[in-house]
């Protein structure tokens, strides 16, 4: 029996409106979420009736497999889509081909992907690809998921975070039914109050209990409700339902025909009873909870037998999905089948970009490691290490790669041992283990030195150069890197050549040799010409990082867009996240606190090189804005930095700790944070953090040898605040400019600095400056933002607060843009948002409303 759906009219109307807007070219994403049984599937099934005639609706489902089926929801579309997408999905699942085909297929369509909390990594990658582009398509993307199954580490969190940053997203959390709706569904068959009390209004629970009859006693669980509906079915139908229930996905007709002698005929009564939906292509339970209820009711012995039957049918069918075979083999306890098909399932997952699923498959395989010869086992361990390295499970990657190295050593396979040692070095560095990375790198070169393979030796030597460069041993990095360049040219390998040029160019440039930049840019050109996207992204990242360290922000701005576009297009999410963190560093320099935090959040994953600077940016924003949580962020960042033993990590954290201590009035803390790292930086040529560390030590009364460079912080340490302020202004750093201006002995300059701090929302620096002005006897000191401003009753962001204060001063959008070092277009958007939030029709009225809300510095004090 089907009662339709109740109390979902607003959600259907909103989705229909979004679909109409998408048809006009304004695509968007709809998130439908709620607990199991809340009616997500019923809602999307009702959607086509509310859409214009001819609207194409594509539906794919994610399955609750022990190891997910790569691109499972998109494979469900085969038969409903054009040949290119179908071919891309069936001919190996090449990620880029699938993504481009999806992009074309989605034009003019509504794509529904159900149960994305079960999505495999390849499907999540495809959805990330679509989400980033859907706003520019005449398309609607509808995603349903259970929000009560998302742990903090759930893979779906990353996708949801990306969706949240989209400008066109509709969130439809589904509420439980009211008592009135339950009364309608009950229709006099059962006591609606009792049904409501037991189910809490969960639509599925209500429907199943009502369907079970109730007869004065409501079944205590949905399992009881479902099993009650099975009682009137024949034994053959119940057996068939139990067989289908162990398959956590829709079941295609060939598999149904292989499992049941009479095919779908045996399922007719279950379909008529509303338990199944049957089409010419596949059979599925009407609701996942029905399947789970049936499956969970089975004794273990019965379930094992049913899984064995599915396993036999899959194995007998040519072309069966290896992932499904392995799932049922594992459930049936068939270890031989796991060992036989698991490596292929992992390979399929990896080639589709589903690295979490590949790692899970190999984890199952390695439980049967005794079934493999040593060389084969070493290959599997290496594959597992690479997959877990890719998904940032560093502990598993290190353990597996160490075991692979031990096996290669015992086998006496010199080339494989050298290659695996090089991988072990890389994995150790990724995990933040500097000493182990260096040790493995040394042995890799020693093993490959006379092995006769120039390519493997070039890669090992270049890896050594990279580690030397990262640990600031620049002369050694150049020496090893130049040898790697020669070997790479001899082997005619552009990838390794780009890698080696990168290491040498970065080492030279960061040690003060401007000629290194040309070599680093050459590495980028080589990588781009060869189509080596990963190496090109690394070249971009090193160029941008060095430009940021050198305060060459305008030039960094020129490199960031093409770098991020390349990483985005190629789905190199690790590099994309790292580039987002670099952009966060850039926005921090521009005192754009909101954007800095937004981009830093991309780095808050387990990838150490991105997480450490991301934590540092977030901490500096909080410290400068007077928000809590600074110490916790910097403690974690420092622990990571110390483990890397790299000044590029320790330097930024040390200056952030020094600044945070100063803003809290902790002079001793400034010295403790800055002094050890300053001593380390002073031993290196061109160390970018030495001037700032020396400045903080000087400010804290701890003299250091003078820095005679023209870095603004070196000028400030020498008392040349005016030159420093001018350089900060030229670089586009308003916070640093105000801090330099505050060091002027002239109270007028200090008051100008105070106004800048207030405009930026830099409350701690403004507070310290007010104390100093009072000590100097200045009588009229602006009070600054009131408490109401900090509480922000209008809900403005930090940047919007800055904009409305400058707008109230009568500045034009162009003048505000110049003051805040952003584009006029960005300020146009901020002004529109501000007017909307303070409910003002124009700029003058906005200034009045800002004053009424306490958002402006008001009055003065003596």
GROMACS .gro file of C-alpha atoms in nm, residues 68-342:
model
  275
   68UNK     CA    1   3.215   0.011  -0.204
   69UNK     CA    2   3.152  -0.042  -0.572
   70UNK     CA    3   3.359   0.219  -0.759
   71UNK     CA    4   3.132   0.468  -0.937
   72UNK     CA    5   2.834   0.259  -0.826
   73UNK     CA    6   2.563   0.529  -0.849
   74UNK     CA    7   2.680   0.632  -1.194
   75UNK     CA    8   2.693   0.274  -1.318
   76UNK     CA    9   2.322   0.262  -1.228
   77UNK     CA   10   2.264   0.519  -1.503
   78UNK     CA   11   2.377   0.279  -1.776
   79UNK     CA   12   2.076   0.221  -1.998
   80UNK     CA   13   1.938   0.568  -1.926
   81UNK     CA   14   2.223   0.778  -2.062
   82UNK     CA   15   2.403   0.840  -2.389
   83UNK     CA   16   2.673   0.613  -2.518
   84UNK     CA   17   2.977   0.816  -2.415
   85UNK     CA   18   2.900   0.802  -2.042
   86UNK     CA   19   2.794   0.439  -2.063
   87UNK     CA   20   3.112   0.351  -2.253
   88UNK     CA   21   3.330   0.546  -2.010
   89UNK     CA   22   3.177   0.360  -1.715
   90UNK     CA   23   3.201   0.014  -1.869
   91UNK     CA   24   3.543   0.047  -2.031
   92UNK     CA   25   3.753   0.068  -1.715
   93UNK     CA   26   3.601   0.371  -1.546
   94UNK     CA   27   3.875   0.618  -1.651
   95UNK     CA   28   3.819   0.901  -1.406
   96UNK     CA   29   3.873   1.199  -1.636
   97UNK     CA   30   3.668   1.047  -1.916
   98UNK     CA   31   3.384   0.966  -1.675
   99UNK     CA   32   3.389   1.319  -1.531
  100UNK     CA   33   3.375   1.488  -1.870
  101UNK     CA   34   3.099   1.253  -1.987
  102UNK     CA   35   2.900   1.323  -1.669
  103UNK     CA   36   2.940   1.694  -1.728
  104UNK     CA   37   2.790   1.664  -2.075
  105UNK     CA   38   2.516   1.423  -1.965
  106UNK     CA   39   2.406   1.650  -1.681
  107UNK     CA   40   2.323   1.944  -1.910
  108UNK     CA   41   1.950   1.997  -1.901
  109UNK     CA   42   1.895   1.720  -1.647
  110UNK     CA   43   1.821   1.658  -1.282
  111UNK     CA   44   2.071   1.410  -1.135
  112UNK     CA   45   1.971   1.245  -0.809
  113UNK     CA   46   2.234   1.049  -0.618
  114UNK     CA   47   2.078   0.868  -0.324
  115UNK     CA   48   2.250   0.763   0.000
  116UNK     CA   49   2.578   0.943  -0.063
  117UNK     CA   50   2.685   0.853   0.292
  118UNK     CA   51   2.766   0.514   0.135
  119UNK     CA   52   2.942   0.659  -0.169
  120UNK     CA   53   3.277   0.518  -0.276
  121UNK     CA   54   3.573   0.753  -0.315
  122UNK     CA   55   3.553   0.756  -0.695
  123UNK     CA   56   3.189   0.864  -0.676
  124UNK     CA   57   3.274   1.132  -0.420
  125UNK     CA   58   3.549   1.257  -0.653
  126UNK     CA   59   3.299   1.272  -0.939
  127UNK     CA   60   3.049   1.460  -0.721
  128UNK     CA   61   3.320   1.707  -0.612
  129UNK     CA   62   3.395   1.761  -0.980
  130UNK     CA   63   3.028   1.826  -1.056
  131UNK     CA   64   2.968   2.047  -0.751
  132UNK     CA   65   3.246   2.282  -0.855
  133UNK     CA   66   3.085   2.326  -1.197
  134UNK     CA   67   2.711   2.285  -1.150
  135UNK     CA   68   2.650   2.658  -1.098
  136UNK     CA   69   2.758   2.713  -1.457
  137UNK     CA   70   2.535   2.437  -1.595
  138UNK     CA   71   2.165   2.411  -1.680
  139UNK     CA   72   2.146   2.127  -1.428
  140UNK     CA   73   2.028   2.032  -1.080
  141UNK     CA   74   2.226   1.796  -0.860
  142UNK     CA   75   2.025   1.637  -0.576
  143UNK     CA   76   2.214   1.448  -0.305
  144UNK     CA   77   2.042   1.252  -0.029
  145UNK     CA   78   2.221   1.129   0.282
  146UNK     CA   79   2.173   1.025   0.640
  147UNK     CA   80   2.308   1.295   0.867
  148UNK     CA   81   2.293   1.067   1.171
  149UNK     CA   82   2.559   0.838   1.024
  150UNK     CA   83   2.829   1.098   0.961
  151UNK     CA   84   3.121   1.076   1.202
  152UNK     CA   85   3.375   1.359   1.216
  153UNK     CA   86   3.608   1.161   0.989
  154UNK     CA   87   3.340   1.043   0.743
  155UNK     CA   88   3.458   1.083   0.380
  156UNK     CA   89   3.135   1.266   0.293
  157UNK     CA   90   3.232   1.555   0.523
  158UNK     CA   91   3.481   1.687   0.266
  159UNK     CA   92   3.217   1.694  -0.008
  160UNK     CA   93   2.963   1.863   0.220
  161UNK     CA   94   3.223   2.121   0.318
  162UNK     CA   95   3.282   2.196  -0.050
  163UNK     CA   96   2.907   2.220  -0.116
  164UNK     CA   97   2.869   2.462   0.176
  165UNK     CA   98   3.105   2.703   0.002
  166UNK     CA   99   2.896   2.703  -0.317
  167UNK     CA  100   2.681   3.010  -0.374
  168UNK     CA  101   2.379   2.813  -0.497
  169UNK     CA  102   2.291   2.536  -0.254
  170UNK     CA  103   1.952   2.438  -0.113
  171UNK     CA  104   1.949   2.250   0.218
  172UNK     CA  105   1.640   2.042   0.284
  173UNK     CA  106   1.662   1.872   0.624
  174UNK     CA  107   1.352   1.654   0.652
  175UNK     CA  108   1.151   1.668   0.973
  176UNK     CA  109   0.948   1.386   1.122
  177UNK     CA  110   0.574   1.374   1.064
  178UNK     CA  111   0.332   1.551   1.292
  179UNK     CA  112   0.062   1.370   1.489
  180UNK     CA  113  -0.194   1.493   1.233
  181UNK     CA  114   0.003   1.329   0.951
  182UNK     CA  115   0.030   1.006   1.148
  183UNK     CA  116  -0.345   1.021   1.208
  184UNK     CA  117  -0.398   1.051   0.832
  185UNK     CA  118  -0.174   0.754   0.763
  186UNK     CA  119  -0.336   0.546   1.033
  187UNK     CA  120  -0.680   0.594   0.876
  188UNK     CA  121  -0.856   0.427   1.167
  189UNK     CA  122  -0.655   0.107   1.132
  190UNK     CA  123  -0.446   0.156   1.446
  191UNK     CA  124  -0.426   0.401   1.737
  192UNK     CA  125  -0.244   0.703   1.588
  193UNK     CA  126  -0.133   0.835   1.928
  194UNK     CA  127   0.029   0.501   2.007
  195UNK     CA  128   0.194   0.486   1.664
  196UNK     CA  129   0.323   0.841   1.708
  197UNK     CA  130   0.455   0.767   2.058
  198UNK     CA  131   0.648   0.462   1.940
  199UNK     CA  132   0.779   0.596   1.608
  200UNK     CA  133   0.829   0.963   1.691
  201UNK     CA  134   0.681   1.038   1.349
  202UNK     CA  135   0.945   0.860   1.138
  203UNK     CA  136   0.752   0.803   0.813
  204UNK     CA  137   0.897   0.463   0.737
  205UNK     CA  138   0.837   0.330   1.085
  206UNK     CA  139   0.481   0.468   1.075
  207UNK     CA  140   0.407   0.317   0.735
  208UNK     CA  141   0.549  -0.024   0.823
  209UNK     CA  142   0.371  -0.047   1.155
  210UNK     CA  143   0.040   0.057   1.001
  211UNK     CA  144   0.094  -0.196   0.720
  212UNK     CA  145   0.161  -0.467   0.980
  213UNK     CA  146  -0.185  -0.409   1.117
  214UNK     CA  147  -0.104  -0.316   1.474
  215UNK     CA  148  -0.409  -0.510   1.616
  216UNK     CA  149  -0.384  -0.336   1.948
  217UNK     CA  150  -0.012  -0.387   2.000
  218UNK     CA  151   0.240  -0.190   1.797
  219UNK     CA  152   0.552  -0.395   1.712
  220UNK     CA  153   0.843  -0.256   1.918
  221UNK     CA  154   1.087  -0.230   1.625
  222UNK     CA  155   1.074  -0.188   1.255
  223UNK     CA  156   1.217  -0.538   1.217
  224UNK     CA  157   0.907  -0.676   1.380
  225UNK     CA  158   0.694  -0.463   1.150
  226UNK     CA  159   0.867  -0.591   0.839
  227UNK     CA  160   0.866  -0.952   0.950
  228UNK     CA  161   0.495  -0.921   1.025
  229UNK     CA  162   0.442  -0.835   0.659
  230UNK     CA  163   0.630  -1.147   0.551
  231UNK     CA  164   0.398  -1.384   0.736
  232UNK     CA  165   0.137  -1.397   0.462
  233UNK     CA  166   0.388  -1.479   0.189
  234UNK     CA  167   0.472  -1.825   0.060
  235UNK     CA  168   0.787  -1.999   0.176
  236UNK     CA  169   0.939  -1.967  -0.170
  237UNK     CA  170   0.878  -1.590  -0.175
  238UNK     CA  171   1.025  -1.546   0.173
  239UNK     CA  172   1.329  -1.752   0.070
  240UNK     CA  173   1.372  -1.530  -0.234
  241UNK     CA  174   1.343  -1.213  -0.023
  242UNK     CA  175   1.606  -1.344   0.216
  243UNK     CA  176   1.833  -1.423  -0.077
  244UNK     CA  177   1.796  -1.070  -0.214
  245UNK     CA  178   1.840  -0.917   0.131
  246UNK     CA  179   2.207  -1.018   0.154
  247UNK     CA  180   2.282  -0.815  -0.161
  248UNK     CA  181   2.327  -0.451  -0.049
  249UNK     CA  182   2.229  -0.294  -0.379
  250UNK     CA  183   1.969  -0.313  -0.648
  251UNK     CA  184   1.996  -0.654  -0.817
  252UNK     CA  185   2.025  -0.660  -1.194
  253UNK     CA  186   1.800  -0.902  -1.381
  254UNK     CA  187   2.075  -1.140  -1.501
  255UNK     CA  188   2.175  -1.200  -1.139
  256UNK     CA  189   1.810  -1.243  -1.036
  257UNK     CA  190   1.767  -1.501  -1.313
  258UNK     CA  191   2.084  -1.680  -1.202
  259UNK     CA  192   1.966  -1.698  -0.840
  260UNK     CA  193   1.603  -1.804  -0.901
  261UNK     CA  194   1.488  -2.079  -1.132
  262UNK     CA  195   1.164  -1.898  -1.213
  263UNK     CA  196   1.326  -1.554  -1.233
  264UNK     CA  197   1.117  -1.261  -1.109
  265UNK     CA  198   0.797  -1.469  -1.098
  266UNK     CA  199   0.870  -1.583  -0.743
  267UNK     CA  200   0.883  -1.217  -0.636
  268UNK     CA  201   0.536  -1.119  -0.759
  269UNK     CA  202   0.365  -1.143  -0.418
  270UNK     CA  203   0.643  -0.939  -0.252
  271UNK     CA  204   0.606  -0.671  -0.520
  272UNK     CA  205   0.229  -0.662  -0.475
  273UNK     CA  206   0.279  -0.629  -0.099
  274UNK     CA  207   0.492  -0.319  -0.145
  275UNK     CA  208   0.818  -0.481  -0.032
  276UNK     CA  209   0.995  -0.471  -0.370
  277UNK     CA  210   1.006  -0.264  -0.684
  278UNK     CA  211   1.060  -0.463  -1.003
  279UNK     CA  212   1.157  -0.323  -1.344
  280UNK     CA  213   1.277  -0.499  -1.658
  281UNK     CA  214   1.634  -0.404  -1.564
  282UNK     CA  215   1.656  -0.468  -1.188
  283UNK     CA  216   1.490  -0.558  -0.861
  284UNK     CA  217   1.526  -0.354  -0.542
  285UNK     CA  218   1.373  -0.341  -0.198
  286UNK     CA  219   1.121  -0.061  -0.170
  287UNK     CA  220   1.325   0.078   0.118
  288UNK     CA  221   1.673  -0.002   0.241
  289UNK     CA  222   1.540  -0.053   0.593
  290UNK     CA  223   1.322  -0.337   0.465
  291UNK     CA  224   1.629  -0.509   0.326
  292UNK     CA  225   1.822  -0.455   0.646
  293UNK     CA  226   1.536  -0.577   0.860
  294UNK     CA  227   1.516  -0.901   0.660
  295UNK     CA  228   1.893  -0.948   0.652
  296UNK     CA  229   1.936  -0.877   1.023
  297UNK     CA  230   1.673  -1.138   1.108
  298UNK     CA  231   1.873  -1.417   0.945
  299UNK     CA  232   2.073  -1.669   1.150
  300UNK     CA  233   2.444  -1.658   1.068
  301UNK     CA  234   2.440  -2.005   0.911
  302UNK     CA  235   2.155  -1.909   0.678
  303UNK     CA  236   2.318  -1.582   0.582
  304UNK     CA  237   2.650  -1.748   0.501
  305UNK     CA  238   2.473  -1.991   0.271
  306UNK     CA  239   2.290  -1.711   0.093
  307UNK     CA  240   2.613  -1.516   0.041
  308UNK     CA  241   2.773  -1.828  -0.102
  309UNK     CA  242   2.491  -1.857  -0.353
  310UNK     CA  243   2.541  -1.498  -0.467
  311UNK     CA  244   2.916  -1.553  -0.482
  312UNK     CA  245   2.876  -1.859  -0.704
  313UNK     CA  246   2.639  -1.674  -0.937
  314UNK     CA  247   2.874  -1.377  -0.968
  315UNK     CA  248   3.180  -1.593  -1.030
  316UNK     CA  249   2.995  -1.782  -1.301
  317UNK     CA  250   2.903  -1.461  -1.485
  318UNK     CA  251   3.179  -1.318  -1.708
  319UNK     CA  252   3.250  -0.955  -1.633
  320UNK     CA  253   3.110  -0.952  -1.278
  321UNK     CA  254   3.224  -0.665  -1.062
  322UNK     CA  255   3.525  -0.784  -0.860
  323UNK     CA  256   3.425  -0.563  -0.567
  324UNK     CA  257   3.089  -0.739  -0.536
  325UNK     CA  258   3.258  -1.077  -0.559
  326UNK     CA  259   3.494  -0.986  -0.277
  327UNK     CA  260   3.210  -0.851  -0.062
  328UNK     CA  261   3.016  -1.174  -0.078
  329UNK     CA  262   3.331  -1.384  -0.049
  330UNK     CA  263   3.417  -1.205   0.275
  331UNK     CA  264   3.062  -1.242   0.406
  332UNK     CA  265   3.062  -1.612   0.317
  333UNK     CA  266   3.405  -1.673   0.467
  334UNK     CA  267   3.550  -1.785   0.131
  335UNK     CA  268   3.910  -1.675   0.184
  336UNK     CA  269   4.027  -1.833  -0.139
  337UNK     CA  270   3.792  -1.608  -0.335
  338UNK     CA  271   3.902  -1.301  -0.138
  339UNK     CA  272   4.265  -1.378  -0.218
  340UNK     CA  273   4.189  -1.448  -0.584
  341UNK     CA  274   3.965  -1.153  -0.667
  342UNK     CA  275   4.073  -0.897  -0.409
   0.00000   0.00000   0.00000
